Amino acid sequence: MNKVDLRQKYQAVIGLEVHIQLATDSKMFSPEGFQFGESPNTFLSAVTIAHPGSLPTINKNIISCAVKLGLATNCKINQENFFARKNYFYPDLPKGYQLTQDNTPICKNGFLDIPIKGDQQKRIRIQRIHIEEDAGKSIHDQHEHFSMIDLNRAGVGLVELVTHPDISNPEEAATFMAEIRRIVRFLEISDGNMEEGSLRCDANVSVKLKEEEKLGTRAEIKNINSFSQVNRSVTFEINRQVALVESGGTVVQETRTWDTANQRTLSMRRKEEADDYRYFPEPDLLPLKISAEELAEIQASLPILPQKLEKVYVQELALAKHEVSTLLEDKALSDFFEEMRTVGREVKAYANWLLGPVKAWMNETQSSITAFPLSPTKLVSLIDLVQNGKLSHNLAKKSVFPELLESPASSVEEIATAQGAFEKKEGTELAETISYLLEEFPNEVEKFKRGKKGVSGFFIGQLMKKTKGKANPKVANKMVMDALKAATKTS
Ligand code: ADP
Ligand code: MG
């Protein structure tokens, strides 16, 4: 059977476990900070390296991050939580157990609607979101005989979000991840950077015959850390399982890894029975209660979420889909746009400027919009001059804007006046009107050619009529003479 027919015959079923590293000043249960890419083993406290007698304390900020994510994804918030020890031995975990939430995930039963083909929305249900601490990192490629360990990441706060198996293809999986990234960035709880590992996921994949109700056996692809990997690894895994089933084999429940070099998934370990982690409640921490007041406070602190802004941008402002997604990929950029919207009315032009010259500035200087020298108000005042017809778009973009960036303390008017930009605008308009008049009155042009220089007065009169007397007479005089001379020379 060819690939298309097989796609008709089978249905893929996908559930994601998304790990989000929280951008907090200190770790989950200890006071030290953490920064990606710093020297190994520099962010360590007694708690992290499990000195006897050291005790954990809960970082409240992490609780609020998790609650924010839960509220943003329509979850019920569990107000009585406890932490549990998940016991296993691994060098990247000095305590010999990971602190996590077992039966009391902080958030449950939510959902997220994602856009799918044909302007449709699809609801992906969320089983739970729980908090846990991250482990350190083993490094196997720096020494011939030994593995190295970097414990910087150990103890950093993570949330894990688990979906129901509602995702049906690799594109939906990638869209879901992109939606999560946008949300965590808007909530400012994580940088959502997949390349640096602050956002990663495990994808559970199974296939079944279309008409079959029962789900197939799943394989879990671990630690996917880029959007293209989400797409490719899930696609590969679906194809692998379909081929296996077609050839009479059976899928076994196992953990697989994505082999980037060869673009395939490889078996890591079988998972015939559930691992026994001997979960038990952490005796060194009190149960964690979230009061109704705390919950209300967090709810009140939520920003407008990207999905809501998206609706406004598309439906009310009629911005194009790609403009909207670029604006909403970056919370700071969207904040900037929102401020411009509160100051002025030319929203479409503001979006064009942000996605054009401003984005170009960001790319050239490798900076975030937060480092942009102009305030939203100042940028609005420049754009409004163009929109009101006082400044030509080209001059504003190529001449006034760059100088404004050099001296952001000056006003737009000061710079435009100093550059003569207003007159130039007037000049181009006059020139256009004059050439229009020359076309309208060819007989007068003919008279000028035959030596009747006084005809220029006729054109000045017409010009003053057309510009309602606004044209500068001296400038107008010279321009009319020049235009007449040019017109009669060529013909
Ligand atoms: P575990 O902790 O063993 O990974 P969970 O119950 O937490 O198991 O489920 C993990 C993920 O597997 C969830 O995202 C769920 O939606 C997904 N899942 C469960 N059954 C299937 C299946 N048959 N096919 C694909 N995904 C599945
Ligand atoms: Mg799992």
Short mmCIF file of C-alpha atoms and ligand atoms in Angstrom, two decimals:
data_model
loop_
_atom_site.label_atom_id
_atom_site.label_comp_id
_atom_site.label_asym_id
_atom_site.label_seq_id
_atom_site.Cartn_x
_atom_site.Cartn_y
_atom_site.Cartn_z
CA MET A 1 0.00 0.00 0.00
CA ASN A 2 1.38 3.45 -0.76
CA LYS A 3 1.93 6.14 1.85
CA VAL A 4 -1.27 8.05 1.12
CA ASP A 5 -3.43 4.94 1.52
CA LEU A 6 -1.67 4.04 4.74
CA ARG A 7 -2.39 7.49 6.06
CA GLN A 8 -6.07 6.85 5.30
CA LYS A 9 -5.95 3.50 7.06
CA TYR A 10 -4.22 4.51 10.30
CA GLN A 11 -4.74 7.23 12.83
CA ALA A 12 -1.85 8.58 14.90
CA VAL A 13 -2.48 9.41 18.56
CA ILE A 14 -0.11 11.75 20.38
CA GLY A 15 0.14 12.99 23.96
CA LEU A 16 2.79 15.47 25.08
CA GLU A 17 4.63 15.91 28.35
CA VAL A 18 5.98 19.45 28.22
CA HIS A 19 8.75 20.57 30.58
CA ILE A 20 9.11 24.25 31.23
CA GLN A 21 12.09 25.63 33.11
CA LEU A 22 10.98 28.57 35.20
CA ALA A 23 12.84 31.85 35.07
CA THR A 24 13.04 32.56 38.78
CA ASP A 25 15.86 34.20 40.74
CA SER A 26 16.46 31.17 42.90
CA LYS A 27 16.02 27.43 42.65
CA MET A 28 12.97 25.41 43.70
CA PHE A 29 14.01 24.53 47.26
CA SER A 30 17.29 26.43 47.74
CA PRO A 31 18.47 30.04 47.55
CA GLU A 32 21.01 30.03 44.70
CA GLY A 33 20.29 31.29 41.21
CA PHE A 34 20.98 29.61 37.90
CA GLN A 35 22.10 30.83 34.51
CA PHE A 36 22.38 28.85 31.32
CA GLY A 37 25.87 28.48 29.85
CA GLU A 38 27.90 29.46 32.97
CA SER A 39 30.90 27.45 34.23
CA PRO A 40 29.91 24.04 35.58
CA ASN A 41 29.18 23.63 39.27
CA THR A 42 29.09 27.30 40.18
CA PHE A 43 25.44 27.50 41.24
CA LEU A 44 25.45 25.09 44.15
CA SER A 45 24.23 25.26 47.73
CA ALA A 46 24.37 22.66 50.49
CA VAL A 47 20.78 21.72 49.67
CA THR A 48 21.51 21.06 46.01
CA ILE A 49 24.51 18.86 46.69
CA ALA A 50 22.62 17.14 49.51
CA HIS A 51 24.84 17.87 52.49
CA PRO A 52 23.54 15.98 55.50
CA GLY A 53 21.27 18.14 57.60
CA SER A 54 20.46 20.63 54.85
CA LEU A 55 16.74 21.30 54.51
CA PRO A 56 14.60 22.41 51.58
CA THR A 57 12.36 25.49 51.62
CA ILE A 58 9.68 26.13 49.01
CA ASN A 59 10.22 28.98 46.56
CA LYS A 60 6.87 30.78 46.54
CA ASN A 61 7.52 32.42 43.23
CA ILE A 62 7.57 29.01 41.57
CA ILE A 63 4.16 28.21 43.00
CA SER A 64 2.80 31.41 41.53
CA CYS A 65 4.40 30.62 38.13
CA ALA A 66 2.70 27.22 38.06
CA VAL A 67 -0.64 28.68 39.09
CA LYS A 68 -0.37 31.32 36.35
CA LEU A 69 0.23 28.64 33.75
CA GLY A 70 -2.70 26.63 35.12
CA LEU A 71 -5.05 29.61 34.96
CA ALA A 72 -3.86 30.49 31.45
CA THR A 73 -4.64 26.95 30.31
CA ASN A 74 -8.08 26.73 31.91
CA CYS A 75 -7.09 24.33 34.69
CA LYS A 76 -8.58 23.80 38.14
CA ILE A 77 -6.06 24.87 40.77
CA ASN A 78 -5.38 22.48 43.61
CA GLN A 79 -5.15 24.52 46.80
CA GLU A 80 -3.71 21.72 48.96
CA ASN A 81 -0.47 20.35 47.64
CA PHE A 82 2.35 18.25 48.96
CA PHE A 83 5.69 17.30 47.54
CA ALA A 84 6.78 13.71 47.15
CA ARG A 85 10.12 12.02 46.87
CA LYS A 86 10.63 10.11 43.65
CA ASN A 87 13.48 7.79 44.46
CA TYR A 88 16.05 6.70 41.95
CA PHE A 89 19.79 6.55 41.74
CA TYR A 90 21.57 8.64 39.17
CA PRO A 91 24.74 10.76 39.45
CA ASP A 92 22.95 13.93 38.35
CA LEU A 93 20.74 13.70 41.42
CA PRO A 94 22.90 13.89 44.58
CA LYS A 95 19.98 13.41 46.99
CA GLY A 96 19.02 10.08 45.45
CA TYR A 97 15.49 11.34 44.94
CA GLN A 98 13.74 14.08 43.03
CA LEU A 99 11.18 16.29 44.73
CA THR A 100 8.03 16.31 42.65
CA GLN A 101 4.27 16.24 43.06
CA ASP A 102 2.77 12.79 42.88
CA ASN A 103 -0.96 12.63 43.59
CA THR A 104 -1.50 16.33 44.06
CA PRO A 105 -0.53 18.15 40.89
CA ILE A 106 -1.01 21.86 41.39
CA CYS A 107 -3.26 22.16 38.29
CA LYS A 108 -5.69 19.70 36.72
CA ASN A 109 -8.23 19.30 33.93
CA GLY A 110 -7.51 22.22 31.66
CA PHE A 111 -7.44 22.70 27.93
CA LEU A 112 -5.88 24.75 25.20
CA ASP A 113 -7.45 25.50 21.82
CA ILE A 114 -4.96 25.47 18.97
CA PRO A 115 -5.40 26.59 15.37
CA ILE A 116 -5.49 23.77 12.84
CA LYS A 117 -5.90 23.59 9.08
CA GLY A 118 -8.71 25.55 7.44
CA ASP A 119 -9.08 28.25 10.12
CA GLN A 120 -10.39 25.67 12.58
CA GLN A 121 -9.69 25.38 16.29
CA LYS A 122 -9.02 22.14 18.08
CA ARG A 123 -9.27 21.61 21.80
CA ILE A 124 -6.37 19.74 23.42
CA ARG A 125 -7.24 18.66 26.94
CA ILE A 126 -4.63 19.02 29.66
CA GLN A 127 -4.48 16.28 32.29
CA ARG A 128 -2.31 18.03 34.81
CA ILE A 129 0.49 20.44 35.52
CA HIS A 130 2.86 19.64 38.32
CA ILE A 131 5.98 21.19 39.83
CA GLU A 132 9.29 19.38 40.15
CA GLU A 133 12.97 20.09 40.47
CA ASP A 134 15.33 19.60 37.56
CA ALA A 135 18.35 17.27 37.73
CA GLY A 136 21.96 18.10 36.87
CA LYS A 137 23.59 17.26 33.59
CA SER A 138 25.95 14.40 32.81
CA ILE A 139 28.57 15.18 30.18
CA HIS A 140 29.99 12.19 28.35
CA ASP A 141 32.09 13.73 25.63
CA GLN A 142 34.80 15.67 27.45
CA HIS A 143 36.98 12.93 28.85
CA GLU A 144 38.17 9.69 27.36
CA HIS A 145 37.48 7.52 30.39
CA PHE A 146 35.19 9.48 32.65
CA SER A 147 31.83 11.13 32.55
CA MET A 148 31.60 14.61 34.01
CA ILE A 149 28.76 16.08 36.04
CA ASP A 150 27.49 19.65 36.07
CA LEU A 151 25.07 20.24 38.92
CA ASN A 152 24.18 23.84 38.06
CA ARG A 153 20.77 22.82 36.80
CA ALA A 154 20.04 20.53 39.74
CA GLY A 155 17.19 21.91 41.81
CA VAL A 156 16.01 24.46 39.24
CA GLY A 157 12.20 24.74 39.26
CA LEU A 158 10.30 23.05 36.46
CA VAL A 159 6.70 22.60 35.64
CA GLU A 160 5.55 19.63 33.65
CA LEU A 161 2.35 19.91 31.67
CA VAL A 162 0.77 16.66 30.49
CA THR A 163 -1.85 16.54 27.74
CA HIS A 164 -4.48 13.92 27.04
CA PRO A 165 -3.74 11.97 23.86
CA ASP A 166 -5.80 14.44 21.79
CA ILE A 167 -3.14 15.40 19.26
CA SER A 168 -3.51 13.74 15.86
CA ASN A 169 -0.49 14.69 13.77
CA PRO A 170 3.02 16.17 13.98
CA GLU A 171 1.86 19.66 12.91
CA GLU A 172 -0.63 19.83 15.76
CA ALA A 173 2.10 18.76 18.18
CA ALA A 174 4.38 21.56 16.96
CA THR A 175 1.53 24.08 17.05
CA PHE A 176 0.72 23.07 20.61
CA MET A 177 4.36 23.63 21.62
CA ALA A 178 4.40 27.02 19.90
CA GLU A 179 1.23 28.00 21.73
CA ILE A 180 2.75 26.97 25.06
CA ARG A 181 5.88 28.96 24.28
CA ARG A 182 3.82 32.05 23.53
CA ILE A 183 1.87 31.65 26.76
CA VAL A 184 4.90 31.17 29.03
CA ARG A 185 6.51 34.21 27.42
CA PHE A 186 3.42 36.32 27.98
CA LEU A 187 3.16 35.12 31.56
CA GLU A 188 6.90 35.89 31.87
CA ILE A 189 7.44 32.66 33.75
CA SER A 190 10.03 31.23 31.32
CA ASP A 191 11.97 32.38 28.29
CA GLY A 192 10.51 29.37 26.46
CA ASN A 193 13.79 28.87 24.68
CA MET A 194 13.87 25.36 23.17
CA GLU A 195 17.52 25.64 22.06
CA GLU A 196 18.66 26.29 25.62
CA GLY A 197 16.43 23.61 27.07
CA SER A 198 14.04 25.86 28.97
CA LEU A 199 11.20 24.35 26.93
CA ARG A 200 11.33 20.69 25.94
CA CYS A 201 8.92 17.83 25.57
CA ASP A 202 8.47 14.08 25.50
CA ALA A 203 6.09 12.89 22.81
CA ASN A 204 4.00 9.76 23.37
CA VAL A 205 3.05 8.30 20.02
CA SER A 206 0.82 5.40 19.04
CA VAL A 207 -1.06 4.38 15.92
CA LYS A 208 -4.33 2.52 15.47
CA LEU A 209 -6.63 1.56 12.63
CA LYS A 210 -8.98 4.47 11.90
CA GLU A 211 -12.12 2.59 12.85
CA GLU A 212 -10.58 1.07 16.01
CA GLU A 213 -11.72 2.63 19.29
CA LYS A 214 -8.98 1.29 21.51
CA LEU A 215 -5.69 3.19 21.50
CA GLY A 216 -2.54 1.44 20.35
CA THR A 217 0.55 0.84 22.46
CA ARG A 218 2.63 3.99 22.76
CA ALA A 219 6.30 4.70 22.51
CA GLU A 220 7.65 7.79 24.23
CA ILE A 221 10.23 9.96 22.50
CA LYS A 222 12.29 11.69 25.19
CA ASN A 223 13.71 15.19 25.43
CA ILE A 224 12.74 16.81 22.18
CA ASN A 225 14.28 20.26 22.16
CA SER A 226 13.42 22.09 18.97
CA PHE A 227 10.30 22.73 16.94
CA SER A 228 11.68 20.98 13.88
CA GLN A 229 12.54 17.97 16.04
CA VAL A 230 8.95 17.79 17.29
CA ASN A 231 7.78 17.55 13.72
CA ARG A 232 10.45 15.20 12.42
CA SER A 233 10.66 12.80 15.35
CA VAL A 234 6.89 12.36 15.58
CA THR A 235 6.62 11.90 11.81
CA PHE A 236 9.37 9.31 11.88
CA GLU A 237 7.81 7.49 14.79
CA ILE A 238 4.35 7.34 13.18
CA ASN A 239 5.85 5.96 9.98
CA ARG A 240 7.94 3.44 11.90
CA GLN A 241 4.94 2.15 13.83
CA VAL A 242 2.71 1.95 10.77
CA ALA A 243 5.36 0.00 8.86
CA LEU A 244 5.85 -2.29 11.82
CA VAL A 245 2.14 -3.04 12.20
CA GLU A 246 1.71 -3.45 8.43
CA SER A 247 4.45 -6.05 8.35
CA GLY A 248 2.72 -8.05 11.09
CA GLY A 249 4.79 -6.79 14.03
CA THR A 250 3.61 -5.22 17.28
CA VAL A 251 4.62 -1.94 18.88
CA VAL A 252 6.16 -2.38 22.32
CA GLN A 253 5.85 0.18 25.08
CA GLU A 254 9.25 1.77 25.37
CA THR A 255 11.22 4.93 25.72
CA ARG A 256 12.95 6.12 22.56
CA THR A 257 15.42 8.85 21.81
CA TRP A 258 15.74 11.10 18.75
CA ASP A 259 19.00 10.49 16.92
CA THR A 260 19.57 13.86 15.26
CA ALA A 261 22.52 12.74 13.16
CA ASN A 262 20.57 9.96 11.47
CA GLN A 263 17.11 11.51 11.78
CA ARG A 264 15.47 8.53 13.43
CA THR A 265 14.20 7.40 16.82
CA LEU A 266 16.13 4.69 18.68
CA SER A 267 15.04 2.42 21.50
CA MET A 268 16.45 3.43 24.90
CA ARG A 269 14.64 1.16 27.32
CA ARG A 270 11.59 -1.06 27.43
CA LYS A 271 8.80 -0.07 29.71
CA GLU A 272 6.80 -3.24 30.19
CA GLU A 273 5.98 -2.46 33.79
CA ALA A 274 5.71 0.86 35.54
CA ASP A 275 8.99 1.83 37.22
CA ASP A 276 8.83 1.70 41.00
CA TYR A 277 10.01 5.03 42.37
CA ARG A 278 8.81 4.39 45.93
CA TYR A 279 7.00 7.71 46.04
CA PHE A 280 6.33 9.04 49.52
CA PRO A 281 5.53 12.49 50.92
CA GLU A 282 8.59 14.64 51.62
CA PRO A 283 8.86 14.71 55.42
CA ASP A 284 10.94 17.90 55.48
CA LEU A 285 8.26 20.10 53.91
CA LEU A 286 4.87 21.09 55.22
CA PRO A 287 1.89 20.65 52.89
CA LEU A 288 1.62 23.63 50.60
CA LYS A 289 -1.62 25.54 50.91
CA ILE A 290 -2.75 28.21 48.48
CA SER A 291 -5.35 30.51 50.01
CA ALA A 292 -8.30 31.92 48.12
CA GLU A 293 -6.76 35.41 48.47
CA GLU A 294 -3.45 34.28 47.02
CA LEU A 295 -5.28 32.65 44.15
CA ALA A 296 -7.29 35.80 43.46
CA GLU A 297 -4.13 37.89 43.58
CA ILE A 298 -2.41 35.71 41.00
CA GLN A 299 -5.51 35.73 38.82
CA ALA A 300 -5.57 39.53 38.93
CA SER A 301 -1.90 39.70 37.93
CA LEU A 302 -2.39 37.80 34.66
CA PRO A 303 -1.69 39.80 31.49
CA ILE A 304 -3.99 39.76 28.48
CA LEU A 305 -3.21 36.40 26.91
CA PRO A 306 -1.89 36.07 23.36
CA GLN A 307 -4.92 34.15 22.11
CA LYS A 308 -7.16 36.99 23.13
CA LEU A 309 -4.89 39.61 21.55
CA GLU A 310 -4.75 37.51 18.41
CA LYS A 311 -8.52 37.72 18.06
CA VAL A 312 -8.46 41.49 18.47
CA TYR A 313 -5.60 41.91 15.99
CA VAL A 314 -7.17 39.71 13.33
CA GLN A 315 -10.84 40.53 13.73
CA GLU A 316 -10.87 44.16 14.84
CA LEU A 317 -7.63 45.54 13.45
CA ALA A 318 -7.65 43.39 10.30
CA LEU A 319 -3.94 42.66 10.58
CA ALA A 320 -2.61 39.80 8.47
CA LYS A 321 -2.07 36.41 10.14
CA HIS A 322 1.72 36.51 9.70
CA GLU A 323 1.90 40.04 11.15
CA VAL A 324 -0.07 38.91 14.15
CA SER A 325 2.07 35.87 14.80
CA THR A 326 5.30 37.88 14.59
CA LEU A 327 3.95 40.49 16.99
CA LEU A 328 2.77 37.89 19.47
CA GLU A 329 5.90 35.78 19.39
CA ASP A 330 7.60 38.46 21.43
CA LYS A 331 5.80 39.77 24.51
CA ALA A 332 7.90 42.93 24.66
CA LEU A 333 7.14 43.73 21.03
CA SER A 334 3.46 43.14 21.59
CA ASP A 335 3.59 45.36 24.71
CA PHE A 336 5.21 48.08 22.59
CA PHE A 337 2.46 47.76 19.99
CA GLU A 338 -0.20 47.83 22.70
CA GLU A 339 1.25 51.10 24.00
CA MET A 340 1.23 52.59 20.51
CA ARG A 341 -2.42 51.56 20.27
CA THR A 342 -3.28 53.49 23.38
CA VAL A 343 -1.58 56.66 22.03
CA GLY A 344 -2.65 56.77 18.40
CA ARG A 345 -5.15 55.45 15.90
CA GLU A 346 -3.17 54.38 12.85
CA VAL A 347 -2.76 50.82 14.12
CA LYS A 348 -2.20 49.18 10.77
CA ALA A 349 0.64 51.61 10.00
CA TYR A 350 2.10 51.07 13.49
CA ALA A 351 2.18 47.31 12.90
CA ASN A 352 3.84 47.84 9.51
CA TRP A 353 6.52 50.05 11.04
CA LEU A 354 7.19 47.61 13.87
CA LEU A 355 7.49 44.67 11.51
CA GLY A 356 9.48 46.71 8.96
CA PRO A 357 12.02 49.34 10.09
CA VAL A 358 11.86 48.52 13.80
CA LYS A 359 12.30 44.79 13.32
CA ALA A 360 15.16 45.55 10.91
CA TRP A 361 16.80 47.63 13.64
CA MET A 362 16.35 44.73 16.10
CA ASN A 363 17.99 42.33 13.66
CA GLU A 364 20.86 44.64 12.77
CA THR A 365 21.70 45.50 16.35
CA GLN A 366 20.81 42.04 17.66
CA SER A 367 18.71 43.72 20.32
CA SER A 368 15.36 43.28 21.90
CA ILE A 369 12.68 45.93 21.51
CA THR A 370 13.28 46.80 25.17
CA ALA A 371 16.57 48.39 24.04
CA PHE A 372 14.87 50.41 21.27
CA PRO A 373 15.83 54.10 21.72
CA LEU A 374 12.39 55.53 20.90
CA SER A 375 9.34 55.43 23.11
CA PRO A 376 6.07 54.14 21.62
CA THR A 377 4.74 57.70 21.78
CA LYS A 378 7.63 59.12 19.78
CA LEU A 379 7.35 56.45 17.12
CA VAL A 380 3.63 57.15 16.91
CA SER A 381 4.32 60.86 16.38
CA LEU A 382 6.61 60.07 13.44
CA ILE A 383 4.18 57.64 11.84
CA ASP A 384 1.23 59.95 12.34
CA LEU A 385 3.03 62.70 10.40
CA VAL A 386 3.29 60.30 7.48
CA GLN A 387 -0.30 59.19 7.85
CA ASN A 388 -1.51 62.81 7.97
CA GLY A 389 0.31 63.50 4.72
CA LYS A 390 2.80 65.94 6.24
CA LEU A 391 5.86 63.78 5.65
CA SER A 392 6.62 61.44 2.79
CA HIS A 393 6.87 57.81 3.80
CA ASN A 394 10.21 57.40 2.13
CA LEU A 395 11.82 60.39 3.82
CA ALA A 396 10.38 59.41 7.17
CA LYS A 397 11.78 55.92 6.88
CA LYS A 398 15.11 56.58 5.21
CA SER A 399 16.08 59.92 6.67
CA VAL A 400 14.09 61.08 9.72
CA PHE A 401 13.84 57.67 11.44
CA PRO A 402 17.61 56.87 11.33
CA GLU A 403 18.51 60.32 12.68
CA LEU A 404 15.88 60.04 15.37
CA LEU A 405 17.51 56.79 16.48
CA GLU A 406 20.85 58.65 16.71
CA SER A 407 19.40 61.47 18.81
CA PRO A 408 16.31 60.05 20.47
CA ALA A 409 16.00 63.06 22.77
CA SER A 410 15.07 65.34 19.84
CA SER A 411 11.49 65.67 18.76
CA VAL A 412 10.33 64.31 15.44
CA GLU A 413 9.42 67.86 14.29
CA GLU A 414 12.87 69.20 15.15
CA ILE A 415 14.61 66.59 13.07
CA ALA A 416 12.19 66.73 10.16
CA THR A 417 12.45 70.55 10.09
CA ALA A 418 16.25 70.52 10.26
CA GLN A 419 16.37 68.07 7.39
CA GLY A 420 13.94 70.15 5.39
CA ALA A 421 11.81 67.05 5.19
CA PHE A 422 8.51 68.93 5.33
CA GLU A 423 9.51 71.19 2.37
CA LYS A 424 10.74 68.20 0.44
CA LYS A 425 7.39 66.62 0.92
CA GLU A 426 5.78 69.84 -0.25
CA GLY A 427 8.28 69.94 -3.11
CA THR A 428 7.39 66.50 -4.41
CA GLU A 429 3.73 67.34 -4.20
CA LEU A 430 4.21 70.61 -6.07
CA ALA A 431 6.23 68.89 -8.74
CA GLU A 432 3.49 66.35 -9.23
CA THR A 433 0.82 69.03 -9.49
CA ILE A 434 2.91 71.05 -11.95
CA SER A 435 3.51 68.13 -14.26
CA TYR A 436 -0.20 67.38 -14.10
CA LEU A 437 -0.97 71.00 -15.08
CA LEU A 438 1.48 70.91 -17.98
CA GLU A 439 -0.37 67.88 -19.31
CA GLU A 440 -3.71 69.54 -18.76
CA PHE A 441 -2.79 72.70 -20.71
CA PRO A 442 -0.62 71.65 -23.67
CA ASN A 443 -1.53 74.78 -25.65
CA GLU A 444 -0.05 77.08 -22.99
CA VAL A 445 3.12 74.96 -22.99
CA GLU A 446 3.24 75.39 -26.76
CA LYS A 447 2.98 79.20 -26.33
CA PHE A 448 5.89 79.12 -23.86
CA LYS A 449 7.92 77.22 -26.42
CA ARG A 450 7.23 79.92 -29.00
CA GLY A 451 8.73 82.48 -26.65
CA LYS A 452 5.74 83.71 -24.64
CA LYS A 453 7.48 83.54 -21.23
CA GLY A 454 4.58 85.27 -19.49
CA VAL A 455 2.65 81.99 -19.70
CA SER A 456 4.40 80.97 -16.50
CA GLY A 457 2.08 83.38 -14.67
CA PHE A 458 -0.90 81.40 -15.91
CA PHE A 459 0.56 78.19 -14.46
CA ILE A 460 1.36 79.86 -11.13
CA GLY A 461 -2.25 80.97 -10.94
CA GLN A 462 -3.50 77.46 -11.64
CA LEU A 463 -1.08 76.05 -9.09
CA MET A 464 -2.23 78.44 -6.37
CA LYS A 465 -5.80 77.44 -7.12
CA LYS A 466 -5.00 73.74 -6.83
CA THR A 467 -2.96 74.12 -3.61
CA LYS A 468 -5.48 76.56 -2.18
CA GLY A 469 -2.77 79.22 -1.92
CA LYS A 470 -0.55 77.08 0.31
CA ALA A 471 2.44 76.82 -2.01
CA ASN A 472 5.42 79.03 -1.24
CA PRO A 473 5.33 81.59 -4.18
CA LYS A 474 9.10 81.83 -4.57
CA VAL A 475 9.53 78.05 -4.64
CA ALA A 476 6.49 77.69 -6.92
CA ASN A 477 7.81 80.29 -9.37
CA LYS A 478 11.15 78.61 -9.78
CA MET A 479 9.62 75.15 -10.08
CA VAL A 480 7.15 76.24 -12.76
CA MET A 481 9.89 77.92 -14.81
CA ASP A 482 12.14 74.86 -14.50
CA ALA A 483 9.29 72.54 -15.47
CA LEU A 484 8.34 74.64 -18.49
CA LYS A 485 11.95 74.84 -19.66
CA ALA A 486 12.40 71.11 -19.25
CA ALA A 487 9.12 70.36 -21.06
CA THR A 488 9.92 72.58 -24.03
CA LYS A 489 13.52 71.43 -24.34
CA THR A 490 12.68 67.79 -24.85
CA SER A 491 9.82 68.16 -27.31
P1 ADP B 1 3.91 8.05 32.10
O1 ADP B 1 4.15 8.82 33.35
O2 ADP B 1 4.21 6.62 32.18
O3 ADP B 1 4.63 8.66 30.94
P2 ADP B 1 1.23 9.19 31.84
O4 ADP B 1 -0.04 8.58 32.27
O5 ADP B 1 1.73 10.35 32.60
O6 ADP B 1 2.35 8.07 31.78
O7 ADP B 1 1.01 9.59 30.31
C1 ADP B 1 1.96 10.20 29.58
C2 ADP B 1 1.42 10.71 28.25
O8 ADP B 1 1.06 9.65 27.38
C3 ADP B 1 0.19 11.59 28.31
O9 ADP B 1 0.50 12.76 27.58
C4 ADP B 1 -0.89 10.81 27.58
O10 ADP B 1 -1.74 11.66 26.87
C5 ADP B 1 -0.08 9.98 26.64
N1 ADP B 1 -0.73 8.73 26.22
C6 ADP B 1 -1.36 7.83 26.97
N2 ADP B 1 -1.78 6.79 26.24
C7 ADP B 1 -1.39 7.03 24.96
C8 ADP B 1 -1.51 6.32 23.73
N3 ADP B 1 -2.09 5.13 23.66
N4 ADP B 1 -0.98 6.90 22.63
C9 ADP B 1 -0.37 8.08 22.68
N5 ADP B 1 -0.22 8.78 23.81
C10 ADP B 1 -0.73 8.27 24.94
MG MG B 2 6.05 9.85 30.54
#
